[in-house]
Amino acid sequence: MKAQTISLPIKTPDGTFLAHYSEKGLVELSFPGRHGHNGSVKLEKGMPAKIHAWHRTTEAALTKALTGAKPKKFPPFHAEGTEFQKSVWREMRKIAGGKTKSYGEIAEAIGKPKAMRAVGGACGANPIPVFVPCHRVLAANKKIGGFSGGREWKRKLLAREGITVDN
DNA sequence: CATCAAAAACTCC
DNA sequence: GGAGTTTTTGATG
């Protein structure tokens, strides 16, 4: 179970995302249709004003990121995970827009070139897709691999950045 | 709480 | 197509 989180919807041309916030920042971002019950959003009572401010930033950043552009500003992240996962996510955020990296590249970058399989797992555990560009990570042979919100989404996001993949 | 077993968004032979 | 490497997660004693 997670700590108290506040969930707010974000409407985009591609559907309604769901952003989960904690007292420290953005915890998780869900893709449309993947949050089970569409419309069953829980709103905690005492929503701090700062969260509303974060949400405004998140909304702008997400909308911009979906067009293939690089968002100007991000809300504070509160992604929790193991040290290994944090290293992977941190490395992924270094990937410039329009560029891709392979799981092997990431593994090597964090000093464990043979942990590419585990890197894939860390990517799958990434709570904040799009902002942490896990979609820019392809397999060594330029295959899609997989994606939390569905392979369709990964392909769509890449296409908007001018990247095409076979699989 | 410590240990074992199975699975995963991979890569190389 | 098959084997190998690393980490995470859930079950078992």
Coordinates of N, CA, C and O in Angstrom, one line a residue, chain A residues 1-146:
Chain A
M1 N 0.8 -1.2 0.0 CA 0.0 0.0 0.0 C 0.9 1.2 0.0 O 1.9 1.3 0.6
K2 N 0.4 2.2 -0.6 CA 1.1 3.5 -0.7 C 0.6 4.5 0.3 O -0.5 4.4 0.8
A3 N 1.4 5.5 0.5 CA 1.0 6.5 1.4 C -0.1 7.3 0.8 O -0.5 7.1 -0.4
Q4 N -0.7 8.2 1.5 CA -1.8 9.0 1.0 C -1.4 9.7 -0.3 O -0.4 10.4 -0.3
T5 N -2.1 9.4 -1.3 CA -1.8 10.1 -2.5 C -3.1 10.8 -3.0 O -4.2 10.3 -2.8
I6 N -2.9 11.9 -3.7 CA -4.0 12.6 -4.3 C -4.0 12.4 -5.8 O -2.9 12.6 -6.4
S7 N -5.0 12.0 -6.3 CA -5.1 11.7 -7.7 C -5.9 12.8 -8.5 O -7.0 13.1 -8.1
L8 N -5.3 13.3 -9.5 CA -6.0 14.3 -10.3 C -5.9 14.0 -11.8 O -4.8 13.5 -12.2
P9 N -6.9 14.1 -12.5 CA -7.0 13.8 -13.9 C -6.4 14.9 -14.7 O -6.4 16.1 -14.4
I10 N -5.8 14.5 -15.8 CA -5.2 15.5 -16.8 C -5.8 15.2 -18.2 O -5.5 14.1 -18.7
K11 N -6.5 16.1 -18.7 CA -7.1 15.9 -20.0 C -6.1 16.3 -21.1 O -5.5 17.3 -21.1
T12 N -5.9 15.4 -22.0 CA -5.0 15.6 -23.2 C -5.8 15.2 -24.4 O -6.7 14.4 -24.3
P13 N -5.3 15.6 -25.6 CA -5.9 15.1 -26.9 C -5.8 13.6 -27.0 O -6.5 13.1 -27.9
D14 N -5.0 13.0 -26.2 CA -4.9 11.5 -26.3 C -5.6 10.8 -25.3 O -5.5 9.6 -25.2
G15 N -6.3 11.5 -24.4 CA -7.1 10.8 -23.4 C -6.8 11.5 -22.0 O -6.1 12.5 -21.9
T16 N -7.4 10.9 -21.0 CA -7.2 11.5 -19.7 C -6.2 10.7 -18.9 O -6.4 9.6 -18.5
F17 N -5.1 11.4 -18.6 CA -4.1 10.8 -17.7 C -4.5 11.0 -16.3 O -5.4 11.7 -15.9
L18 N -3.8 10.2 -15.4 CA -4.1 10.4 -14.0 C -2.8 10.6 -13.2 O -1.9 9.8 -13.3
A19 N -2.7 11.7 -12.6 CA -1.5 12.1 -11.8 C -1.7 11.8 -10.3 O -2.7 12.2 -9.8
H20 N -0.7 11.2 -9.7 CA -0.8 10.9 -8.3 C 0.2 11.7 -7.5 O 1.4 11.6 -7.8
Y21 N -0.2 12.5 -6.6 CA 0.7 13.3 -5.8 C 0.8 12.9 -4.4 O -0.2 12.4 -3.8
S22 N 1.9 13.1 -3.8 CA 2.1 13.0 -2.4 C 2.4 14.3 -1.8 O 2.4 15.3 -2.5
E23 N 2.8 14.4 -0.5 CA 3.1 15.6 0.1 C 4.4 16.2 -0.4 O 4.8 17.3 -0.2
K24 N 5.2 15.3 -1.1 CA 6.5 15.7 -1.5 C 6.6 16.0 -3.0 O 7.6 16.5 -3.5
G25 N 5.6 15.5 -3.8 CA 5.7 15.8 -5.2 C 5.0 14.7 -6.0 O 4.2 14.0 -5.5
L26 N 5.2 14.7 -7.3 CA 4.5 13.8 -8.2 C 5.1 12.4 -8.0 O 6.3 12.1 -8.1
V27 N 4.2 11.5 -7.7 CA 4.6 10.1 -7.4 C 4.4 9.2 -8.6 O 5.2 8.4 -8.8
E28 N 3.3 9.4 -9.3 CA 3.0 8.4 -10.4 C 2.2 9.1 -11.4 O 1.4 10.0 -11.1
L29 N 2.4 8.6 -12.6 CA 1.5 9.1 -13.8 C 1.0 8.0 -14.6 O 1.8 7.2 -15.1
S30 N -0.3 7.9 -14.6 CA -0.9 6.7 -15.3 C -1.4 7.1 -16.7 O -1.9 8.2 -16.9
F31 N -1.4 6.2 -17.6 CA -1.9 6.4 -19.0 C -3.4 6.2 -19.0 O -4.0 5.6 -18.1
P32 N -4.0 6.8 -20.0 CA -5.5 6.7 -20.1 C -5.9 5.3 -20.3 O -5.2 4.5 -21.0
G33 N -7.0 5.0 -19.7 CA -7.6 3.6 -19.9 C -6.8 2.6 -19.1 O -7.2 1.4 -19.1
R34 N -5.7 2.9 -18.4 CA -5.0 1.9 -17.7 C -5.2 2.0 -16.2 O -4.7 1.2 -15.5
H35 N -6.0 3.0 -15.8 CA -6.3 3.1 -14.4 C -7.6 2.4 -14.0 O -8.4 3.0 -13.3
G36 N -7.8 1.3 -14.6 CA -9.0 0.5 -14.2 C -10.3 1.2 -14.5 O -10.9 1.2 -15.6
H37 N -10.8 1.8 -13.5 CA -12.2 2.5 -13.6 C -12.1 3.9 -14.0 O -11.6 4.8 -13.2
N38 N -12.5 4.2 -15.1 CA -12.4 5.5 -15.6 C -13.5 6.4 -15.0 O -14.7 6.2 -15.2
G39 N -13.1 7.4 -14.2 CA -14.1 8.2 -13.6 C -14.1 8.0 -12.1 O -14.7 8.9 -11.4
S40 N -13.5 7.0 -11.6 CA -13.5 6.8 -10.2 C -12.2 7.4 -9.6 O -11.3 6.7 -9.2
V41 N -12.2 8.7 -9.5 CA -11.0 9.3 -9.0 C -11.2 9.8 -7.6 O -12.2 10.4 -7.2
K42 N -10.3 9.4 -6.8 CA -10.4 9.8 -5.4 C -9.8 11.1 -5.1 O -8.6 11.4 -5.4
L43 N -10.5 12.0 -4.5 CA -10.0 13.3 -4.1 C -9.9 13.4 -2.6 O -11.0 13.4 -2.0
E44 N -8.7 13.5 -2.1 CA -8.6 13.7 -0.7 C -9.2 15.0 -0.2 O -9.2 16.0 -1.0
K45 N -9.5 15.1 1.0 CA -10.2 16.4 1.5 C -9.2 17.6 1.4 O -9.4 18.5 0.6
G46 N -8.3 17.6 2.3 CA -7.5 18.8 2.5 C -6.4 18.8 1.4 O -5.2 18.5 1.7
M47 N -6.7 19.1 0.2 CA -5.7 19.2 -0.8 C -4.9 20.5 -0.7 O -5.5 21.6 -0.9
P48 N -3.7 20.4 -0.3 CA -2.8 21.6 -0.2 C -2.8 22.4 -1.5 O -2.9 21.8 -2.6
A49 N -2.6 23.7 -1.4 CA -2.6 24.5 -2.5 C -1.4 24.2 -3.4 O -1.4 24.3 -4.6
K50 N -0.3 23.8 -2.8 CA 0.9 23.5 -3.6 C 0.6 22.4 -4.6 O 1.2 22.4 -5.7
I51 N -0.2 21.4 -4.2 CA -0.5 20.3 -5.1 C -1.2 20.8 -6.3 O -1.0 20.4 -7.4
H52 N -2.1 21.8 -6.1 CA -2.8 22.4 -7.2 C -1.8 23.1 -8.2 O -1.9 23.0 -9.4
A53 N -0.8 23.7 -7.6 CA 0.2 24.4 -8.4 C 1.0 23.3 -9.2 O 1.3 23.5 -10.3
W54 N 1.4 22.3 -8.5 CA 2.1 21.2 -9.2 C 1.3 20.7 -10.3 O 1.8 20.4 -11.4
H55 N 0.1 20.5 -10.1 CA -0.8 19.9 -11.1 C -0.8 20.8 -12.3 O -0.9 20.3 -13.5
R56 N -0.9 22.0 -12.1 CA -0.9 23.0 -13.2 C 0.4 22.8 -14.1 O 0.4 22.8 -15.3
T57 N 1.5 22.7 -13.4 CA 2.8 22.4 -14.0 C 2.8 21.1 -14.8 O 3.3 21.0 -15.9
T58 N 2.3 20.1 -14.1 CA 2.3 18.8 -14.7 C 1.4 18.7 -15.9 O 1.8 18.2 -16.9
E59 N 0.3 19.4 -15.9 CA -0.6 19.4 -17.0 C 0.1 20.1 -18.2 O 0.0 19.5 -19.3
A60 N 0.7 21.2 -18.0 CA 1.4 21.9 -19.0 C 2.6 21.0 -19.6 O 2.7 20.9 -20.8
A61 N 3.3 20.4 -18.7 CA 4.5 19.6 -19.1 C 4.0 18.4 -19.9 O 4.6 18.1 -20.9
L62 N 3.0 17.7 -19.4 CA 2.5 16.5 -20.1 C 2.0 16.9 -21.5 O 2.3 16.2 -22.5
T63 N 1.2 17.9 -21.6 CA 0.6 18.3 -22.8 C 1.7 18.6 -23.9 O 1.6 18.2 -25.0
K64 N 2.7 19.3 -23.4 CA 3.8 19.6 -24.3 C 4.6 18.4 -24.7 O 5.0 18.2 -25.8
A65 N 4.9 17.5 -23.7 CA 5.6 16.3 -24.0 C 4.9 15.4 -25.0 O 5.5 14.8 -25.8
L66 N 3.6 15.4 -24.9 CA 2.8 14.6 -25.9 C 2.9 15.1 -27.3 O 2.6 14.3 -28.2
T67 N 3.3 16.3 -27.5 CA 3.5 16.8 -28.8 C 4.9 16.6 -29.4 O 5.2 16.9 -30.5
G68 N 5.7 16.0 -28.5 CA 7.1 15.7 -28.9 C 8.0 16.8 -28.6 O 9.2 16.7 -28.8
A69 N 7.5 17.8 -27.9 CA 8.4 18.9 -27.5 C 8.9 18.7 -26.1 O 8.4 17.9 -25.3
K70 N 9.9 19.4 -25.7 CA 10.5 19.3 -24.4 C 9.9 20.3 -23.4 O 10.0 21.5 -23.7
P71 N 9.2 19.8 -22.4 CA 8.6 20.7 -21.4 C 9.5 21.7 -20.8 O 10.7 21.4 -20.6
K72 N 9.0 22.8 -20.5 CA 9.9 23.9 -19.9 C 10.2 23.6 -18.5 O 11.3 23.7 -18.0
K73 N 9.1 23.2 -17.8 CA 9.3 23.0 -16.4 C 8.6 21.7 -15.9 O 7.6 21.3 -16.5
F74 N 9.1 21.1 -14.9 CA 8.5 19.9 -14.3 C 8.1 20.1 -12.8 O 8.7 20.9 -12.2
P75 N 7.1 19.4 -12.4 CA 6.8 19.4 -11.0 C 7.9 18.6 -10.2 O 8.6 17.9 -10.9
P76 N 7.9 18.8 -8.9 CA 8.9 18.0 -8.2 C 8.5 16.5 -8.2 O 7.4 16.1 -8.1
F77 N 9.5 15.6 -8.4 CA 9.3 14.2 -8.4 C 9.5 13.6 -7.1 O 10.3 13.9 -6.3
H78 N 8.7 12.6 -6.8 CA 8.8 11.8 -5.6 C 8.8 10.3 -5.9 O 8.1 9.6 -5.3
A79 N 9.6 10.0 -6.9 CA 9.6 8.6 -7.3 C 10.4 7.8 -6.3 O 11.6 8.1 -6.0
E80 N 9.8 6.7 -5.8 CA 10.5 5.9 -4.9 C 10.9 4.6 -5.5 O 10.2 4.1 -6.4
G81 N 12.0 4.0 -5.1 CA 12.5 2.8 -5.7 C 13.8 2.4 -5.1 O 14.4 3.1 -4.3
T82 N 14.4 1.3 -5.6 CA 15.7 0.9 -5.2 C 16.8 1.7 -5.8 O 16.5 2.5 -6.7
E83 N 18.0 1.6 -5.3 CA 19.1 2.4 -5.8 C 19.3 2.1 -7.2 O 19.6 3.0 -8.1
F84 N 19.2 0.8 -7.6 CA 19.3 0.4 -8.9 C 18.3 1.1 -9.9 O 18.7 1.7 -10.9
Q85 N 17.1 1.1 -9.5 CA 16.1 1.8 -10.2 C 16.3 3.2 -10.4 O 16.1 3.8 -11.5
K86 N 16.7 3.9 -9.3 CA 16.9 5.3 -9.4 C 18.0 5.6 -10.3 O 18.0 6.6 -11.1
S87 N 19.1 4.8 -10.3 CA 20.2 5.0 -11.2 C 19.7 4.9 -12.7 O 20.1 5.7 -13.5
V88 N 18.8 3.9 -12.9 CA 18.3 3.7 -14.3 C 17.5 4.9 -14.7 O 17.7 5.5 -15.8
W89 N 16.6 5.4 -13.8 CA 15.7 6.5 -14.2 C 16.5 7.7 -14.4 O 16.3 8.5 -15.3
R90 N 17.5 7.9 -13.6 CA 18.4 9.1 -13.7 C 19.1 9.1 -15.0 O 19.2 10.1 -15.7
E91 N 19.5 8.0 -15.4 CA 20.2 7.8 -16.7 C 19.3 8.1 -17.8 O 19.7 8.7 -18.8
M92 N 18.1 7.6 -17.7 CA 17.1 7.8 -18.8 C 16.7 9.3 -19.0 O 16.5 9.7 -20.1
R93 N 16.7 10.0 -17.9 CA 16.4 11.4 -18.0 C 17.4 12.2 -18.8 O 17.2 13.3 -19.2
K94 N 18.6 11.6 -18.9 CA 19.7 12.3 -19.6 C 19.5 12.1 -21.1 O 20.2 12.8 -21.9
I95 N 18.6 11.2 -21.6 CA 18.4 11.0 -23.0 C 17.7 12.3 -23.6 O 16.7 12.7 -23.2
A96 N 18.4 12.8 -24.6 CA 17.9 14.0 -25.2 C 16.7 13.7 -26.1 O 16.5 12.5 -26.5
G97 N 15.8 14.6 -26.3 CA 14.6 14.4 -27.1 C 15.0 14.0 -28.6 O 15.9 14.6 -29.1
G98 N 14.2 13.1 -29.1 CA 14.5 12.7 -30.5 C 15.6 11.6 -30.6 O 15.9 11.1 -31.7
K99 N 16.2 11.3 -29.4 CA 17.3 10.3 -29.5 C 16.8 9.0 -28.7 O 15.9 9.1 -27.9
T100 N 17.5 8.0 -29.0 CA 17.1 6.7 -28.3 C 18.4 6.1 -27.7 O 19.5 6.3 -28.1
K101 N 18.1 5.2 -26.8 CA 19.2 4.5 -26.2 C 18.7 3.0 -26.0 O 17.5 2.8 -25.9
S102 N 19.7 2.1 -25.9 CA 19.3 0.7 -25.7 C 19.4 0.3 -24.3 O 20.0 1.0 -23.5
Y103 N 18.7 -0.7 -23.9 CA 18.8 -1.2 -22.5 C 20.2 -1.5 -22.1 O 20.6 -1.2 -21.0
G104 N 20.9 -2.0 -23.1 CA 22.3 -2.3 -22.9 C 23.1 -1.0 -22.6 O 24.0 -1.0 -21.7
E105 N 22.8 0.0 -23.3 CA 23.5 1.3 -23.1 C 23.3 1.8 -21.7 O 24.2 2.2 -21.0
I106 N 22.1 1.7 -21.3 CA 21.7 2.2 -19.9 C 22.5 1.3 -18.9 O 23.1 1.9 -17.9
A107 N 22.5 0.0 -19.1 CA 23.1 -0.9 -18.1 C 24.6 -0.5 -18.0 O 25.2 -0.5 -16.9
E108 N 25.2 -0.3 -19.2 CA 26.6 0.0 -19.2 C 26.9 1.4 -18.5 O 27.9 1.6 -17.8
A109 N 26.0 2.3 -18.7 CA 26.1 3.7 -18.2 C 26.1 3.7 -16.6 O 26.8 4.5 -16.0
I110 N 25.4 2.7 -16.1 CA 25.3 2.7 -14.6 C 26.3 1.7 -14.0 O 26.3 1.4 -12.8
G111 N 27.2 1.2 -14.9 CA 28.3 0.4 -14.4 C 28.0 -1.1 -14.3 O 28.8 -1.8 -13.7
K112 N 26.9 -1.5 -14.9 CA 26.6 -2.9 -14.8 C 26.1 -3.4 -16.2 O 24.9 -3.6 -16.4
P113 N 27.1 -3.5 -17.1 CA 26.8 -3.8 -18.5 C 26.0 -5.1 -18.7 O 25.4 -5.3 -19.8
K114 N 26.0 -6.0 -17.8 CA 25.3 -7.2 -18.0 C 24.0 -7.3 -17.3 O 23.3 -8.3 -17.3
A115 N 23.5 -6.1 -16.8 CA 22.2 -6.1 -16.1 C 21.1 -5.5 -17.0 O 20.2 -5.0 -16.5
M116 N 21.3 -5.6 -18.3 CA 20.3 -5.1 -19.2 C 18.9 -5.7 -19.0 O 17.9 -5.0 -19.1
R117 N 18.9 -6.9 -18.6 CA 17.6 -7.5 -18.3 C 16.9 -6.8 -17.1 O 15.7 -6.5 -17.1
A118 N 17.7 -6.6 -16.1 CA 17.2 -5.9 -14.9 C 16.9 -4.4 -15.2 O 15.9 -3.9 -14.6
V119 N 17.6 -3.9 -16.1 CA 17.3 -2.5 -16.5 C 15.9 -2.4 -17.1 O 15.1 -1.5 -16.8
G120 N 15.6 -3.4 -17.9 CA 14.2 -3.5 -18.5 C 13.2 -3.5 -17.4 O 12.2 -2.9 -17.4
G121 N 13.5 -4.3 -16.3 CA 12.6 -4.4 -15.2 C 12.4 -3.0 -14.5 O 11.3 -2.6 -14.1
A122 N 13.5 -2.3 -14.4 CA 13.5 -1.0 -13.8 C 12.7 0.0 -14.6 O 11.9 0.8 -14.0
C123 N 12.8 -0.1 -15.9 CA 12.0 0.7 -16.8 C 10.5 0.4 -16.6 O 9.7 1.3 -16.5
G124 N 10.2 -0.8 -16.4 CA 8.8 -1.2 -16.2 C 8.3 -0.7 -14.9 O 7.1 -0.5 -14.7
A125 N 9.2 -0.5 -14.0 CA 8.8 -0.1 -12.6 C 8.8 1.5 -12.6 O 8.4 2.0 -11.6
N126 N 9.2 2.1 -13.6 CA 9.2 3.6 -13.7 C 7.8 4.1 -13.5 O 6.9 3.9 -14.3
P127 N 7.5 4.8 -12.4 CA 6.2 5.3 -12.1 C 5.8 6.6 -12.9 O 4.7 6.9 -12.9
I128 N 6.8 7.2 -13.5 CA 6.5 8.5 -14.2 C 6.9 8.4 -15.7 O 7.9 9.0 -16.0
P129 N 6.2 7.7 -16.5 CA 6.5 7.6 -17.9 C 6.3 9.0 -18.6 O 5.7 9.8 -18.0
V130 N 6.9 9.1 -19.7 CA 6.9 10.3 -20.5 C 7.8 11.4 -19.9 O 8.7 11.9 -20.6
F131 N 7.7 11.7 -18.7 CA 8.6 12.6 -18.1 C 10.0 12.0 -17.9 O 11.0 12.6 -18.2
V132 N 10.0 10.7 -17.4 CA 11.2 9.9 -17.4 C 11.1 9.1 -18.7 O 10.3 8.2 -18.8
P133 N 11.8 9.5 -19.7 CA 11.6 9.0 -21.1 C 12.0 7.6 -21.3 O 12.8 7.2 -22.0
C134 N 11.2 6.7 -20.6 CA 11.4 5.3 -20.7 C 11.0 4.8 -22.1 O 11.4 3.8 -22.6
H135 N 10.2 5.7 -22.8 CA 9.8 5.3 -24.2 C 10.9 5.5 -25.2 O 10.8 5.0 -26.3
R136 N 12.0 6.2 -24.8 CA 13.1 6.4 -25.7 C 14.1 5.3 -25.6 O 15.2 5.4 -26.1
V137 N 13.8 4.3 -24.8 CA 14.7 3.2 -24.6 C 14.3 2.0 -25.4 O 13.2 1.5 -25.2
L138 N 15.1 1.6 -26.4 CA 14.7 0.5 -27.3 C 15.7 -0.7 -27.0 O 16.7 -0.5 -26.4
A139 N 15.3 -1.8 -27.5 CA 16.2 -3.0 -27.4 C 17.4 -2.7 -28.3 O 17.4 -1.8 -29.1
A140 N 18.4 -3.6 -28.2 CA 19.6 -3.4 -29.0 C 19.4 -3.4 -30.5 O 20.0 -2.7 -31.2
N141 N 18.4 -4.2 -30.9 CA 18.1 -4.3 -32.3 C 17.0 -3.4 -32.8 O 16.3 -3.6 -33.7
K142 N 16.9 -2.3 -32.0 CA 15.9 -1.3 -32.3 C 14.4 -1.8 -32.3 O 13.6 -1.3 -33.1
K143 N 14.2 -2.7 -31.4 CA 12.8 -3.2 -31.3 C 12.2 -2.4 -30.1 O 12.8 -1.9 -29.3
I144 N 10.9 -2.4 -30.2 CA 10.1 -1.7 -29.2 C 10.3 -2.3 -27.8 O 10.4 -1.6 -26.8
G145 N 10.2 -3.6 -27.7 CA 10.3 -4.2 -26.4 C 8.9 -4.2 -25.8 O 8.0 -4.9 -26.2
G146 N 8.7 -3.4 -24.8 CA 7.4 -3.3 -24.1 C 7.2 -2.0 -23.5 O 8.1 -1.1 -23.6

